[in-house]
Amino acid sequence: MSENLTLSRVSFRRSGLEWFSSLPACLLLLSVVLFSTSSDIHNQMLKGGEHLWSGYYKLRMDPVAPTCNPNRDVDAAVAAELAQTPAEDDPMAALLGAEEKDPAEVRVAIERALADCRQAFQSYDQIQDQLTPGVKAYRAVELFVADLIAFGLSSQRYILIILVMLCAVTATLTRHHIAMRAMETRLDYTVSHTLQTIANAMLLGSSVIFRQSTLGSETSVSSEELLLHNFWITGFACLTLASLYRLLRVPEDLAAGGNLNKAFLAVPLYTVMCLISGTYFGLIGHASGIGIYLGKMMELSDMFLNVALYVWVGMMLKQTRLATLVFNVFRPWRMPPELLAVVAVLVAAIPTAYTGASGIFVIAAGAVIYNELRAAGARRQLALAATAMSGSMGVVLRPCLLVVVIAYLNREVTTDELFGWGIWVFVLTATLFTLVALTVNRQSRFELAPASVATPAMVQALKPLLPYVLVIAGVVLLYRYALDVGMDEFSAPRLLPVILLAILGYEHLCLKTGGQADDADSHPGLERSLRGATNDTTAEIGALLLLLGLSVSIGGVIERSHIMQSFPQAFDSAWSAMALMVVILVVLGMIMDAFGAVILVTATVATIAYASGIHPVHFWMVTLVAFELGYLSPPVALNHLLTRQVVGEAEVTAAQQESGTFYQRHERIIMPLIAMGIALVLVAFVPLAFYAT
């Protein structure tokens, strides 16, 4: 996925310069958590204020003294009002239809106005009396939190742009962008960075043209919108300079020579998408197209910031001992490699759901899963297959961000419906993967350790996990009872970073030995763990969010080219419509990031499916499974690219050189395809038998 990642990362860290990018990124991510949590704090402060002082909402602002006269003379006021009654012989009054006022009605009206005036003065005096120093102090804090929330909401888009551009530059400088293969030769390096520079220049030019066309339009441009344009232009200018710098500074550790066809495979995917979309928009005379579609990210800034938070959560999870401790629980049973692979994939479904997407979890825990399976005797192909699959099953479980995004963009479905059916889809895919792993090409005897031996050791291995459970429960209960926020798909993005920070803090206080030995209980410390997690996060956010943004641009190409218009907008048969949907969705999963693909599918394919009689919930469950199959399918196979990154190029190369049958030599690709392929067929077509006409 990224070439020479280890060497570039090491040199970058040893120089001490990583904080120039990761420290601002850390502060930005913490600010997102703070701004989102401040709304919960503010809600509780309003409730607390009302509990302490009845009618607190009236005390939030200083009262304004009424301007009426509470001592008004009623008789004099009635006489003055009646004196203004026009004379009967006034021709103008007769022409306007003026009528003589009834003295009784005038008196009643004046008395009511006087009563209202006195009530206003009474309320004013009561509020003034209630404005004690304590109320004023409490109000000052509460209004500060309210202003903080307002500032946070207004700054979300700026935070996203700064975060994306900062991390994209970091990914470029550390050579961490997502590509089909690693950069191994000088030719790979030159071709990749030349095309990156061209693509980044395209992004810069498109953003400048978009800004100029916006200023030249008849509609007025707000200062906020103009500032966003300037942020994009500045960011892409820095990204272009970073790629040009990398192009001119060729590393000495690269091999000489190279193959041009392989060199093109080392070009980052975002670069390929940018060149395709930029060329298309340029040919149709719409040079600002990429800038426009990237600008659409601002409409969903909270969603993309949640993606960044989930990446950060995944990287912090990677810094903890949780994955290793969980594997220790199953180690006493001495499971055969195939069974241990099944257990690893099933257990990984839960953290996958809580880290937002399959790729994030593969990056966070893939290395641990692979190493544990290898230590248990698993062949390389099986271990690679399980590592790639480890992030595929949990995307249908609560509180996965991808499902929340689907429900947000599509009013036809709700998160409860999707997560409800997602459980059954998870059971299906888990069952199929278990059957494939334990029956197809099983090479180990199915013998477990005796329960009398394994159970006590398993119970003993559970003990180190108890403090982690208590830390997690403590944070969840704190939010639940102090802020009235439960753990669900909507609160997870702001709770999970706090939980992982608490876990890192626990490990720092209780497990740090002060050394750097490889002892199981050694811990580098909170600052180094947080720094390491954020270092990884900056590069991953830059790679993923830039890829996601260009996926949206590719979606714009598909949308503007009217490719979908060539298909019928509705099918007479839901079965034929579903067959076409399956093919389209798998292909989209192969070439696009999940979030960008969801946006495109919402705008195009979904409406065709609904019109053809496919139930919306059914359609989106098929979409999720099809996407996961796409991430496991060549030629791109994103989850396999991420697996190669975390386990190392050498392990993948060694696996490819192993001998055996065709299946054994390609088990890492074929096994996931069999399991997810059968699951997709069943999820897509079996429900149609119950409701399709």
JSON list of N, CA and C in Angstrom, two decimals, residues 144-203:
[
{"chain": "A", "resi": 144, "resn": "PHE", "atom": "N", "xyz": [-20.72, 30.93, 28.34]},
{"chain": "A", "resi": 144, "resn": "PHE", "atom": "CA", "xyz": [-19.42, 30.66, 27.71]},
{"chain": "A", "resi": 144, "resn": "PHE", "atom": "C", "xyz": [-19.46, 29.32, 26.97]},
{"chain": "A", "resi": 145, "resn": "VAL", "atom": "N", "xyz": [-20.05, 28.30, 27.61]},
{"chain": "A", "resi": 145, "resn": "VAL", "atom": "CA", "xyz": [-20.17, 27.00, 26.96]},
{"chain": "A", "resi": 145, "resn": "VAL", "atom": "C", "xyz": [-21.05, 27.11, 25.72]},
{"chain": "A", "resi": 146, "resn": "ALA", "atom": "N", "xyz": [-22.13, 27.91, 25.80]},
{"chain": "A", "resi": 146, "resn": "ALA", "atom": "CA", "xyz": [-23.01, 28.11, 24.65]},
{"chain": "A", "resi": 146, "resn": "ALA", "atom": "C", "xyz": [-22.25, 28.77, 23.50]},
{"chain": "A", "resi": 147, "resn": "ASP", "atom": "N", "xyz": [-21.43, 29.77, 23.84]},
{"chain": "A", "resi": 147, "resn": "ASP", "atom": "CA", "xyz": [-20.62, 30.42, 22.80]},
{"chain": "A", "resi": 147, "resn": "ASP", "atom": "C", "xyz": [-19.60, 29.45, 22.22]},
{"chain": "A", "resi": 148, "resn": "LEU", "atom": "N", "xyz": [-19.05, 28.57, 23.06]},
{"chain": "A", "resi": 148, "resn": "LEU", "atom": "CA", "xyz": [-18.10, 27.58, 22.59]},
{"chain": "A", "resi": 148, "resn": "LEU", "atom": "C", "xyz": [-18.75, 26.63, 21.59]},
{"chain": "A", "resi": 149, "resn": "ILE", "atom": "N", "xyz": [-19.98, 26.24, 21.88]},
{"chain": "A", "resi": 149, "resn": "ILE", "atom": "CA", "xyz": [-20.71, 25.36, 20.95]},
{"chain": "A", "resi": 149, "resn": "ILE", "atom": "C", "xyz": [-20.93, 26.06, 19.63]},
{"chain": "A", "resi": 150, "resn": "ALA", "atom": "N", "xyz": [-21.38, 27.33, 19.69]},
{"chain": "A", "resi": 150, "resn": "ALA", "atom": "CA", "xyz": [-21.61, 28.08, 18.46]},
{"chain": "A", "resi": 150, "resn": "ALA", "atom": "C", "xyz": [-20.33, 28.22, 17.64]},
{"chain": "A", "resi": 151, "resn": "PHE", "atom": "N", "xyz": [-19.23, 28.48, 18.34]},
{"chain": "A", "resi": 151, "resn": "PHE", "atom": "CA", "xyz": [-17.94, 28.59, 17.65]},
{"chain": "A", "resi": 151, "resn": "PHE", "atom": "C", "xyz": [-17.55, 27.25, 17.03]},
{"chain": "A", "resi": 152, "resn": "GLY", "atom": "N", "xyz": [-17.78, 26.16, 17.77]},
{"chain": "A", "resi": 152, "resn": "GLY", "atom": "CA", "xyz": [-17.43, 24.85, 17.26]},
{"chain": "A", "resi": 152, "resn": "GLY", "atom": "C", "xyz": [-18.22, 24.48, 16.02]},
{"chain": "A", "resi": 153, "resn": "LEU", "atom": "N", "xyz": [-19.51, 24.79, 16.01]},
{"chain": "A", "resi": 153, "resn": "LEU", "atom": "CA", "xyz": [-20.35, 24.49, 14.85]},
{"chain": "A", "resi": 153, "resn": "LEU", "atom": "C", "xyz": [-19.91, 25.30, 13.64]},
{"chain": "A", "resi": 154, "resn": "SER", "atom": "N", "xyz": [-19.58, 26.57, 13.86]},
{"chain": "A", "resi": 154, "resn": "SER", "atom": "CA", "xyz": [-19.20, 27.42, 12.74]},
{"chain": "A", "resi": 154, "resn": "SER", "atom": "C", "xyz": [-17.79, 27.09, 12.22]},
{"chain": "A", "resi": 155, "resn": "SER", "atom": "N", "xyz": [-16.97, 26.47, 13.05]},
{"chain": "A", "resi": 155, "resn": "SER", "atom": "CA", "xyz": [-15.58, 26.19, 12.65]},
{"chain": "A", "resi": 155, "resn": "SER", "atom": "C", "xyz": [-15.37, 24.78, 12.15]},
{"chain": "A", "resi": 156, "resn": "GLN", "atom": "N", "xyz": [-16.42, 23.95, 12.10]},
{"chain": "A", "resi": 156, "resn": "GLN", "atom": "CA", "xyz": [-16.26, 22.56, 11.68]},
{"chain": "A", "resi": 156, "resn": "GLN", "atom": "C", "xyz": [-15.63, 22.45, 10.30]},
{"chain": "A", "resi": 157, "resn": "ARG", "atom": "N", "xyz": [-16.11, 23.26, 9.38]},
{"chain": "A", "resi": 157, "resn": "ARG", "atom": "CA", "xyz": [-15.62, 23.14, 8.01]},
{"chain": "A", "resi": 157, "resn": "ARG", "atom": "C", "xyz": [-14.16, 23.57, 7.90]},
{"chain": "A", "resi": 158, "resn": "TYR", "atom": "N", "xyz": [-13.78, 24.60, 8.66]},
{"chain": "A", "resi": 158, "resn": "TYR", "atom": "CA", "xyz": [-12.38, 25.03, 8.65]},
{"chain": "A", "resi": 158, "resn": "TYR", "atom": "C", "xyz": [-11.48, 23.95, 9.25]},
{"chain": "A", "resi": 159, "resn": "ILE", "atom": "N", "xyz": [-11.96, 23.34, 10.34]},
{"chain": "A", "resi": 159, "resn": "ILE", "atom": "CA", "xyz": [-11.18, 22.27, 10.97]},
{"chain": "A", "resi": 159, "resn": "ILE", "atom": "C", "xyz": [-10.98, 21.13, 10.00]},
{"chain": "A", "resi": 160, "resn": "LEU", "atom": "N", "xyz": [-12.03, 20.77, 9.26]},
{"chain": "A", "resi": 160, "resn": "LEU", "atom": "CA", "xyz": [-11.92, 19.66, 8.31]},
{"chain": "A", "resi": 160, "resn": "LEU", "atom": "C", "xyz": [-10.90, 19.97, 7.22]},
{"chain": "A", "resi": 161, "resn": "ILE", "atom": "N", "xyz": [-10.96, 21.17, 6.65]},
{"chain": "A", "resi": 161, "resn": "ILE", "atom": "CA", "xyz": [-10.03, 21.51, 5.58]},
{"chain": "A", "resi": 161, "resn": "ILE", "atom": "C", "xyz": [-8.59, 21.48, 6.09]},
{"chain": "A", "resi": 162, "resn": "ILE", "atom": "N", "xyz": [-8.36, 22.11, 7.24]},
{"chain": "A", "resi": 162, "resn": "ILE", "atom": "CA", "xyz": [-7.00, 22.15, 7.79]},
{"chain": "A", "resi": 162, "resn": "ILE", "atom": "C", "xyz": [-6.51, 20.73, 8.08]},
{"chain": "A", "resi": 163, "resn": "LEU", "atom": "N", "xyz": [-7.40, 19.90, 8.64]},
{"chain": "A", "resi": 163, "resn": "LEU", "atom": "CA", "xyz": [-7.03, 18.53, 8.98]},
{"chain": "A", "resi": 163, "resn": "LEU", "atom": "C", "xyz": [-6.70, 17.73, 7.73]},
{"chain": "A", "resi": 164, "resn": "VAL", "atom": "N", "xyz": [-7.55, 17.83, 6.70]},
{"chain": "A", "resi": 164, "resn": "VAL", "atom": "CA", "xyz": [-7.32, 17.08, 5.47]},
{"chain": "A", "resi": 164, "resn": "VAL", "atom": "C", "xyz": [-6.02, 17.51, 4.81]},
{"chain": "A", "resi": 165, "resn": "MET", "atom": "N", "xyz": [-5.83, 18.81, 4.69]},
{"chain": "A", "resi": 165, "resn": "MET", "atom": "CA", "xyz": [-4.63, 19.30, 4.00]},
{"chain": "A", "resi": 165, "resn": "MET", "atom": "C", "xyz": [-3.36, 19.01, 4.79]},
{"chain": "A", "resi": 166, "resn": "LEU", "atom": "N", "xyz": [-3.40, 19.21, 6.10]},
{"chain": "A", "resi": 166, "resn": "LEU", "atom": "CA", "xyz": [-2.24, 18.93, 6.94]},
{"chain": "A", "resi": 166, "resn": "LEU", "atom": "C", "xyz": [-1.85, 17.46, 6.84]},
{"chain": "A", "resi": 167, "resn": "CYS", "atom": "N", "xyz": [-2.84, 16.59, 6.94]},
{"chain": "A", "resi": 167, "resn": "CYS", "atom": "CA", "xyz": [-2.57, 15.15, 6.90]},
{"chain": "A", "resi": 167, "resn": "CYS", "atom": "C", "xyz": [-2.19, 14.68, 5.50]},
{"chain": "A", "resi": 168, "resn": "ALA", "atom": "N", "xyz": [-2.77, 15.31, 4.46]},
{"chain": "A", "resi": 168, "resn": "ALA", "atom": "CA", "xyz": [-2.42, 14.94, 3.09]},
{"chain": "A", "resi": 168, "resn": "ALA", "atom": "C", "xyz": [-0.96, 15.29, 2.80]},
{"chain": "A", "resi": 169, "resn": "VAL", "atom": "N", "xyz": [-0.52, 16.45, 3.27]},
{"chain": "A", "resi": 169, "resn": "VAL", "atom": "CA", "xyz": [0.89, 16.83, 3.10]},
{"chain": "A", "resi": 169, "resn": "VAL", "atom": "C", "xyz": [1.79, 15.85, 3.85]},
{"chain": "A", "resi": 170, "resn": "THR", "atom": "N", "xyz": [1.37, 15.47, 5.06]},
{"chain": "A", "resi": 170, "resn": "THR", "atom": "CA", "xyz": [2.14, 14.50, 5.84]},
{"chain": "A", "resi": 170, "resn": "THR", "atom": "C", "xyz": [2.23, 13.16, 5.12]},
{"chain": "A", "resi": 171, "resn": "ALA", "atom": "N", "xyz": [1.10, 12.69, 4.58]},
{"chain": "A", "resi": 171, "resn": "ALA", "atom": "CA", "xyz": [1.09, 11.42, 3.85]},
{"chain": "A", "resi": 171, "resn": "ALA", "atom": "C", "xyz": [2.00, 11.49, 2.63]},
{"chain": "A", "resi": 172, "resn": "THR", "atom": "N", "xyz": [2.05, 12.65, 1.99]},
{"chain": "A", "resi": 172, "resn": "THR", "atom": "CA", "xyz": [2.94, 12.81, 0.82]},
{"chain": "A", "resi": 172, "resn": "THR", "atom": "C", "xyz": [4.40, 12.77, 1.24]},
{"chain": "A", "resi": 173, "resn": "LEU", "atom": "N", "xyz": [4.75, 13.50, 2.29]},
{"chain": "A", "resi": 173, "resn": "LEU", "atom": "CA", "xyz": [6.14, 13.56, 2.73]},
{"chain": "A", "resi": 173, "resn": "LEU", "atom": "C", "xyz": [6.63, 12.22, 3.29]},
{"chain": "A", "resi": 174, "resn": "THR", "atom": "N", "xyz": [5.71, 11.46, 3.90]},
{"chain": "A", "resi": 174, "resn": "THR", "atom": "CA", "xyz": [6.09, 10.16, 4.46]},
{"chain": "A", "resi": 174, "resn": "THR", "atom": "C", "xyz": [5.82, 9.01, 3.50]},
{"chain": "A", "resi": 175, "resn": "ARG", "atom": "N", "xyz": [5.41, 9.36, 2.26]},
{"chain": "A", "resi": 175, "resn": "ARG", "atom": "CA", "xyz": [5.13, 8.35, 1.22]},
{"chain": "A", "resi": 175, "resn": "ARG", "atom": "C", "xyz": [4.14, 7.29, 1.71]},
{"chain": "A", "resi": 176, "resn": "HIS", "atom": "N", "xyz": [2.99, 7.77, 2.15]},
{"chain": "A", "resi": 176, "resn": "HIS", "atom": "CA", "xyz": [2.02, 6.89, 2.79]},
{"chain": "A", "resi": 176, "resn": "HIS", "atom": "C", "xyz": [0.68, 6.82, 2.06]},
{"chain": "A", "resi": 177, "resn": "HIS", "atom": "N", "xyz": [0.61, 7.33, 0.84]},
{"chain": "A", "resi": 177, "resn": "HIS", "atom": "CA", "xyz": [-0.65, 7.28, 0.11]},
{"chain": "A", "resi": 177, "resn": "HIS", "atom": "C", "xyz": [-0.95, 5.85, -0.34]},
{"chain": "A", "resi": 178, "resn": "ILE", "atom": "N", "xyz": [-2.23, 5.56, -0.50]},
{"chain": "A", "resi": 178, "resn": "ILE", "atom": "CA", "xyz": [-2.69, 4.21, -0.84]},
{"chain": "A", "resi": 178, "resn": "ILE", "atom": "C", "xyz": [-2.46, 3.94, -2.32]},
{"chain": "A", "resi": 179, "resn": "ALA", "atom": "N", "xyz": [-1.72, 2.88, -2.64]},
{"chain": "A", "resi": 179, "resn": "ALA", "atom": "CA", "xyz": [-1.44, 2.50, -4.01]},
{"chain": "A", "resi": 179, "resn": "ALA", "atom": "C", "xyz": [-1.58, 0.99, -4.16]},
{"chain": "A", "resi": 180, "resn": "MET", "atom": "N", "xyz": [-1.58, 0.52, -5.42]},
{"chain": "A", "resi": 180, "resn": "MET", "atom": "CA", "xyz": [-1.75, -0.90, -5.68]},
{"chain": "A", "resi": 180, "resn": "MET", "atom": "C", "xyz": [-0.53, -1.71, -5.26]},
{"chain": "A", "resi": 181, "resn": "ARG", "atom": "N", "xyz": [0.63, -1.10, -5.33]},
{"chain": "A", "resi": 181, "resn": "ARG", "atom": "CA", "xyz": [1.85, -1.80, -4.94]},
{"chain": "A", "resi": 181, "resn": "ARG", "atom": "C", "xyz": [2.83, -0.78, -4.36]},
{"chain": "A", "resi": 182, "resn": "ALA", "atom": "N", "xyz": [3.85, -1.31, -3.70]},
{"chain": "A", "resi": 182, "resn": "ALA", "atom": "CA", "xyz": [4.84, -0.44, -3.07]},
{"chain": "A", "resi": 182, "resn": "ALA", "atom": "C", "xyz": [5.81, 0.13, -4.10]},
{"chain": "A", "resi": 183, "resn": "MET", "atom": "N", "xyz": [6.41, 1.28, -3.75]},
{"chain": "A", "resi": 183, "resn": "MET", "atom": "CA", "xyz": [7.49, 1.84, -4.56]},
{"chain": "A", "resi": 183, "resn": "MET", "atom": "C", "xyz": [8.78, 1.11, -4.19]},
{"chain": "A", "resi": 184, "resn": "GLU", "atom": "N", "xyz": [9.36, 0.41, -5.16]},
{"chain": "A", "resi": 184, "resn": "GLU", "atom": "CA", "xyz": [10.55, -0.38, -4.91]},
{"chain": "A", "resi": 184, "resn": "GLU", "atom": "C", "xyz": [11.76, 0.11, -5.69]},
{"chain": "A", "resi": 185, "resn": "THR", "atom": "N", "xyz": [11.51, 0.73, -6.83]},
{"chain": "A", "resi": 185, "resn": "THR", "atom": "CA", "xyz": [12.62, 1.16, -7.68]},
{"chain": "A", "resi": 185, "resn": "THR", "atom": "C", "xyz": [12.56, 2.67, -7.90]},
{"chain": "A", "resi": 186, "resn": "ARG", "atom": "N", "xyz": [13.63, 3.21, -8.47]},
{"chain": "A", "resi": 186, "resn": "ARG", "atom": "CA", "xyz": [13.67, 4.63, -8.77]},
{"chain": "A", "resi": 186, "resn": "ARG", "atom": "C", "xyz": [12.62, 5.00, -9.82]},
{"chain": "A", "resi": 187, "resn": "LEU", "atom": "N", "xyz": [12.38, 4.11, -10.76]},
{"chain": "A", "resi": 187, "resn": "LEU", "atom": "CA", "xyz": [11.35, 4.38, -11.76]},
{"chain": "A", "resi": 187, "resn": "LEU", "atom": "C", "xyz": [9.98, 4.45, -11.11]},
{"chain": "A", "resi": 188, "resn": "ASP", "atom": "N", "xyz": [9.69, 3.52, -10.19]},
{"chain": "A", "resi": 188, "resn": "ASP", "atom": "CA", "xyz": [8.43, 3.57, -9.44]},
{"chain": "A", "resi": 188, "resn": "ASP", "atom": "C", "xyz": [8.26, 4.93, -8.77]},
{"chain": "A", "resi": 189, "resn": "TYR", "atom": "N", "xyz": [9.33, 5.35, -8.11]},
{"chain": "A", "resi": 189, "resn": "TYR", "atom": "CA", "xyz": [9.31, 6.59, -7.36]},
{"chain": "A", "resi": 189, "resn": "TYR", "atom": "C", "xyz": [9.08, 7.79, -8.28]},
{"chain": "A", "resi": 190, "resn": "THR", "atom": "N", "xyz": [9.81, 7.83, -9.38]},
{"chain": "A", "resi": 190, "resn": "THR", "atom": "CA", "xyz": [9.72, 8.97, -10.29]},
{"chain": "A", "resi": 190, "resn": "THR", "atom": "C", "xyz": [8.35, 9.06, -10.94]},
{"chain": "A", "resi": 191, "resn": "VAL", "atom": "N", "xyz": [7.83, 7.93, -11.42]},
{"chain": "A", "resi": 191, "resn": "VAL", "atom": "CA", "xyz": [6.52, 7.92, -12.06]},
{"chain": "A", "resi": 191, "resn": "VAL", "atom": "C", "xyz": [5.44, 8.32, -11.06]},
{"chain": "A", "resi": 192, "resn": "SER", "atom": "N", "xyz": [5.49, 7.74, -9.88]},
{"chain": "A", "resi": 192, "resn": "SER", "atom": "CA", "xyz": [4.47, 8.01, -8.87]},
{"chain": "A", "resi": 192, "resn": "SER", "atom": "C", "xyz": [4.44, 9.47, -8.48]},
{"chain": "A", "resi": 193, "resn": "HIS", "atom": "N", "xyz": [5.59, 10.04, -8.14]},
{"chain": "A", "resi": 193, "resn": "HIS", "atom": "CA", "xyz": [5.61, 11.42, -7.66]},
{"chain": "A", "resi": 193, "resn": "HIS", "atom": "C", "xyz": [5.44, 12.43, -8.79]},
{"chain": "A", "resi": 194, "resn": "THR", "atom": "N", "xyz": [5.81, 12.07, -10.00]},
{"chain": "A", "resi": 194, "resn": "THR", "atom": "CA", "xyz": [5.51, 12.96, -11.13]},
{"chain": "A", "resi": 194, "resn": "THR", "atom": "C", "xyz": [4.01, 13.10, -11.33]},
{"chain": "A", "resi": 195, "resn": "LEU", "atom": "N", "xyz": [3.32, 11.96, -11.33]},
{"chain": "A", "resi": 195, "resn": "LEU", "atom": "CA", "xyz": [1.87, 12.00, -11.50]},
{"chain": "A", "resi": 195, "resn": "LEU", "atom": "C", "xyz": [1.18, 12.62, -10.29]},
{"chain": "A", "resi": 196, "resn": "GLN", "atom": "N", "xyz": [1.73, 12.39, -9.09]},
{"chain": "A", "resi": 196, "resn": "GLN", "atom": "CA", "xyz": [1.17, 13.05, -7.91]},
{"chain": "A", "resi": 196, "resn": "GLN", "atom": "C", "xyz": [1.26, 14.57, -8.04]},
{"chain": "A", "resi": 197, "resn": "THR", "atom": "N", "xyz": [2.40, 15.05, -8.51]},
{"chain": "A", "resi": 197, "resn": "THR", "atom": "CA", "xyz": [2.58, 16.50, -8.67]},
{"chain": "A", "resi": 197, "resn": "THR", "atom": "C", "xyz": [1.61, 17.06, -9.69]},
{"chain": "A", "resi": 198, "resn": "ILE", "atom": "N", "xyz": [1.43, 16.34, -10.81]},
{"chain": "A", "resi": 198, "resn": "ILE", "atom": "CA", "xyz": [0.47, 16.79, -11.83]},
{"chain": "A", "resi": 198, "resn": "ILE", "atom": "C", "xyz": [-0.94, 16.80, -11.25]},
{"chain": "A", "resi": 199, "resn": "ALA", "atom": "N", "xyz": [-1.31, 15.73, -10.52]},
{"chain": "A", "resi": 199, "resn": "ALA", "atom": "CA", "xyz": [-2.65, 15.67, -9.93]},
{"chain": "A", "resi": 199, "resn": "ALA", "atom": "C", "xyz": [-2.87, 16.78, -8.91]},
{"chain": "A", "resi": 200, "resn": "ASN", "atom": "N", "xyz": [-1.89, 17.02, -8.07]},
{"chain": "A", "resi": 200, "resn": "ASN", "atom": "CA", "xyz": [-2.02, 18.08, -7.08]},
{"chain": "A", "resi": 200, "resn": "ASN", "atom": "C", "xyz": [-2.12, 19.45, -7.75]},
{"chain": "A", "resi": 201, "resn": "ALA", "atom": "N", "xyz": [-1.38, 19.64, -8.83]},
{"chain": "A", "resi": 201, "resn": "ALA", "atom": "CA", "xyz": [-1.51, 20.90, -9.58]},
{"chain": "A", "resi": 201, "resn": "ALA", "atom": "C", "xyz": [-2.90, 21.03, -10.18]},
{"chain": "A", "resi": 202, "resn": "MET", "atom": "N", "xyz": [-3.48, 19.92, -10.61]},
{"chain": "A", "resi": 202, "resn": "MET", "atom": "CA", "xyz": [-4.86, 19.93, -11.10]},
{"chain": "A", "resi": 202, "resn": "MET", "atom": "C", "xyz": [-5.82, 20.37, -10.00]},
{"chain": "A", "resi": 203, "resn": "LEU", "atom": "N", "xyz": [-5.63, 19.81, -8.80]},
{"chain": "A", "resi": 203, "resn": "LEU", "atom": "CA", "xyz": [-6.48, 20.18, -7.67]},
{"chain": "A", "resi": 203, "resn": "LEU", "atom": "C", "xyz": [-6.34, 21.67, -7.36]}
]
